[in-house]
mmCIF file of C-alpha atoms in Angstrom:
data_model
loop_
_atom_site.group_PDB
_atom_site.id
_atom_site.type_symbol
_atom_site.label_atom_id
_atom_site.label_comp_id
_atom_site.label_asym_id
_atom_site.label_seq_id
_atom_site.Cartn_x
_atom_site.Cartn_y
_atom_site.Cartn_z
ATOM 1 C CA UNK A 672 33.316 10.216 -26.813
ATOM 2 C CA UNK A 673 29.563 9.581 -27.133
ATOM 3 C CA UNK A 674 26.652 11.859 -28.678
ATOM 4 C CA UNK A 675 22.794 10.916 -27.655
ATOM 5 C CA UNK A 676 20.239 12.466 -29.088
ATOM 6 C CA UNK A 677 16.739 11.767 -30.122
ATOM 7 C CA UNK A 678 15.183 12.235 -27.058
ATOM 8 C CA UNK A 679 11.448 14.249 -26.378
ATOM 9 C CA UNK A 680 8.381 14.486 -25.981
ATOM 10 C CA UNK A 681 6.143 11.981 -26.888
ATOM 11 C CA UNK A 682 2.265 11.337 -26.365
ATOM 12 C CA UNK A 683 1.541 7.515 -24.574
ATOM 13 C CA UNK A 684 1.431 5.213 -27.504
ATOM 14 C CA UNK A 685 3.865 7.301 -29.496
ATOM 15 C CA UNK A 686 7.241 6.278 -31.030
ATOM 16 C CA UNK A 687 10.507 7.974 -30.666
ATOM 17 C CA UNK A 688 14.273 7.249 -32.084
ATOM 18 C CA UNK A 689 17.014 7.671 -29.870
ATOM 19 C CA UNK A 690 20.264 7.900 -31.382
ATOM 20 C CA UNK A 691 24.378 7.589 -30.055
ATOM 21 C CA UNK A 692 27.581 8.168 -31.827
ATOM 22 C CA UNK A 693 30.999 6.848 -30.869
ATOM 23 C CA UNK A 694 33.864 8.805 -31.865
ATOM 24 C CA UNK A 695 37.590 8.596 -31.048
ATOM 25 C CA UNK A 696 38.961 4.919 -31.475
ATOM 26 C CA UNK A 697 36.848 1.777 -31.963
ATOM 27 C CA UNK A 698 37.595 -1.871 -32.184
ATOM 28 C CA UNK A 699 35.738 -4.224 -34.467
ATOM 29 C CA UNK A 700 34.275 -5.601 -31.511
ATOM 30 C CA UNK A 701 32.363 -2.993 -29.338
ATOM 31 C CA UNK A 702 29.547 -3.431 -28.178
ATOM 32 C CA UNK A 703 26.579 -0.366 -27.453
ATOM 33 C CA UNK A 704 23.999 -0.273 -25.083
ATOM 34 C CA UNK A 705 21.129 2.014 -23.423
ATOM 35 C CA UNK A 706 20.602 2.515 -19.884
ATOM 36 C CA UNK A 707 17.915 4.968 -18.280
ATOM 37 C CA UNK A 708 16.870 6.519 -15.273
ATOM 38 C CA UNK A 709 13.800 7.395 -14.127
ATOM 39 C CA UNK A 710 13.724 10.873 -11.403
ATOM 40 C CA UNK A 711 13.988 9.331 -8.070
ATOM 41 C CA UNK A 712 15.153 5.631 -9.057
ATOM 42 C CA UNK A 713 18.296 3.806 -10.309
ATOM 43 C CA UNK A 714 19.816 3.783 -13.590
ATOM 44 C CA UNK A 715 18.668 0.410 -15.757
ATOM 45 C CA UNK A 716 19.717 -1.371 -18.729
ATOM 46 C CA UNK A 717 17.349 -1.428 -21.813
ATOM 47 C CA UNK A 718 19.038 -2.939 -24.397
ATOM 48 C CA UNK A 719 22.368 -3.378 -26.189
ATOM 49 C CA UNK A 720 23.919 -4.854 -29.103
ATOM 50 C CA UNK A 721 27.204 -6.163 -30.562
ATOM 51 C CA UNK A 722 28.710 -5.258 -33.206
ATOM 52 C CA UNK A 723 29.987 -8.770 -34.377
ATOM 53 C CA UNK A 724 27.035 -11.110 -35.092
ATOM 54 C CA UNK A 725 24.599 -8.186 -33.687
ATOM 55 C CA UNK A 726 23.410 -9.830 -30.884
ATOM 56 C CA UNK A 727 21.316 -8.074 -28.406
ATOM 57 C CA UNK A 728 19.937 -8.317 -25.315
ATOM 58 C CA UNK A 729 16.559 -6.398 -24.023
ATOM 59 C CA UNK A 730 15.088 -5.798 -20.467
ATOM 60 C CA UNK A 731 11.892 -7.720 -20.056
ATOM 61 C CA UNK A 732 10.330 -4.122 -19.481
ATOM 62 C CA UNK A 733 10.718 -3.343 -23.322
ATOM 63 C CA UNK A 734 11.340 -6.527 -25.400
ATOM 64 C CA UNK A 735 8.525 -6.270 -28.391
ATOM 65 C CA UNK A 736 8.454 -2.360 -27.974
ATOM 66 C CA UNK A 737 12.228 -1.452 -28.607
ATOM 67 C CA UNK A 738 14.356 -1.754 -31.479
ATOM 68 C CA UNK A 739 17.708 -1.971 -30.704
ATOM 69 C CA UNK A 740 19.798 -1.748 -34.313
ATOM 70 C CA UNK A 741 23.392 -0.038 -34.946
ATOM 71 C CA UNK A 742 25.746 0.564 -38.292
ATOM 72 C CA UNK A 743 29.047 -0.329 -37.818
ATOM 73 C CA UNK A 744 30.270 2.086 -40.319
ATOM 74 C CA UNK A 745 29.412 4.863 -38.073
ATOM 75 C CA UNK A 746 29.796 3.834 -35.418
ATOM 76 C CA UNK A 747 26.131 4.270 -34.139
ATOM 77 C CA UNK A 748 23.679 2.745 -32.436
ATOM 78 C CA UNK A 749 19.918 3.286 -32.724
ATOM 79 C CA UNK A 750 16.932 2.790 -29.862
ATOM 80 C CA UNK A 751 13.616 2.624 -32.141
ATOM 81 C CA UNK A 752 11.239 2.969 -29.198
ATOM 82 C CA UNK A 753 7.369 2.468 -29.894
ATOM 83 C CA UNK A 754 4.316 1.887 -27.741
ATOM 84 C CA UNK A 755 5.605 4.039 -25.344
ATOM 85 C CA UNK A 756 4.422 4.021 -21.734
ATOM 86 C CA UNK A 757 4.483 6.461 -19.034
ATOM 87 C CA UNK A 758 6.667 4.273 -17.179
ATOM 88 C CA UNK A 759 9.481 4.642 -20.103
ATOM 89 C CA UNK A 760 10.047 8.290 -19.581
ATOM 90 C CA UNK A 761 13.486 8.594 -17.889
ATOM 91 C CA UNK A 762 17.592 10.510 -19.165
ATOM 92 C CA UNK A 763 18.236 7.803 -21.375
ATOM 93 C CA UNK A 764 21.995 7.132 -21.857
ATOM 94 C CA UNK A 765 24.008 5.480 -23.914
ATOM 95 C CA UNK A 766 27.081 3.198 -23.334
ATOM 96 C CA UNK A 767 30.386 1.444 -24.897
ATOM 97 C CA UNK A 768 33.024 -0.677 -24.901
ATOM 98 C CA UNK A 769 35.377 -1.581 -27.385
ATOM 99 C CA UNK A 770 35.571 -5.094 -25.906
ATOM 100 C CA UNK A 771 33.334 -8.126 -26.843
ATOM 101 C CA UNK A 772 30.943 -8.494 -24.169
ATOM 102 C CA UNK A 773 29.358 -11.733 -23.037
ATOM 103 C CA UNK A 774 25.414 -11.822 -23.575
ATOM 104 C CA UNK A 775 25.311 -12.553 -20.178
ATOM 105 C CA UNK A 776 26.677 -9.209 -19.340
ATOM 106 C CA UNK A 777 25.148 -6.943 -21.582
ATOM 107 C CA UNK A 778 22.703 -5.780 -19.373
ATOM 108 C CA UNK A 779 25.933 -5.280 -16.641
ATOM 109 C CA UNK A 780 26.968 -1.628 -16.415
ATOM 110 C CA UNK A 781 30.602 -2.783 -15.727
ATOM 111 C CA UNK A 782 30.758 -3.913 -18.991
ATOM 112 C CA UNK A 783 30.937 -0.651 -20.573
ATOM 113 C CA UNK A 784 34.070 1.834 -20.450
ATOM 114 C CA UNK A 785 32.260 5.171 -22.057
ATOM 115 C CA UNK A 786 29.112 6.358 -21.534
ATOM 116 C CA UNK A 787 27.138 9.843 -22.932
ATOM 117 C CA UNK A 788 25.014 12.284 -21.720
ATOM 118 C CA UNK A 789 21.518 11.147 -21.179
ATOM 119 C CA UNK A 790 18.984 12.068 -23.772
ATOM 120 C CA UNK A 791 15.319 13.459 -22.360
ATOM 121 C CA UNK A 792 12.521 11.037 -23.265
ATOM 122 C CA UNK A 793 8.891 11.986 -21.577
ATOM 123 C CA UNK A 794 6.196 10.227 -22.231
ATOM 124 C CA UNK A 795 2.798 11.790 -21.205
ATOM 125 C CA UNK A 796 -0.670 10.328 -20.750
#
């Protein structure tokens, strides 16, 4: 089971923290990502992160803006979002898989198993 929250209201320019916990049973290799969805388009990956070695993988859309970090104790992975945009507001949802996922495939919804509820985040200008 995943929990999002974080999400809100933000002014252009703003930051916001998005948050996700994984309960239930987890490997030592899952991986966590974000994925949003703007009214009217399709869902998107953001970012995501392993938890062995943390790598991570960005959209082009948000790399230098968004944080992606997690703590393997909990379970939980974090979205540090700054220099928001407009453009960024959109459900934001988080995903997981207990499986090691290539890099290559981060950004692949297939890759993931679980996903939450989106989280809110609107931006205004």
């Amino acid at each position: 089971q995943l929990q999002a929250s974080g999400g809100g209201l933000v002014q252009a320019g703003g930051s916001l923290r998005v948050s996700c916990a994984a309960s239930g049973r987890t490997s030592s290799t899952f991986t966590m990502g974000w994925f949003r969805q703007a009214p009217g388009k399709e869902r998107e990956f953001v970012a995501a992160i392993r938890r062995s070695g943390g790598a991570s993988a960005y959209a082009e859309s948000v790399k230098g803006r968004f944080l992606i970090s997690r703590d393997n104790a909990k379970t939980m992975v974090y979205l540090q979002m700054n220099s928001l945009k407009p453009e960024d507001t959109a459900d934001y949802y988080c995903a997981f898989t207990n499986g090691h996922v290539i890099i290559s495939a981060l950004s692949s919804e297939g890759s993931y198993d679980y996903w939450g509820q989106g989280t809110l985040v609107t931006v205004s200008s």
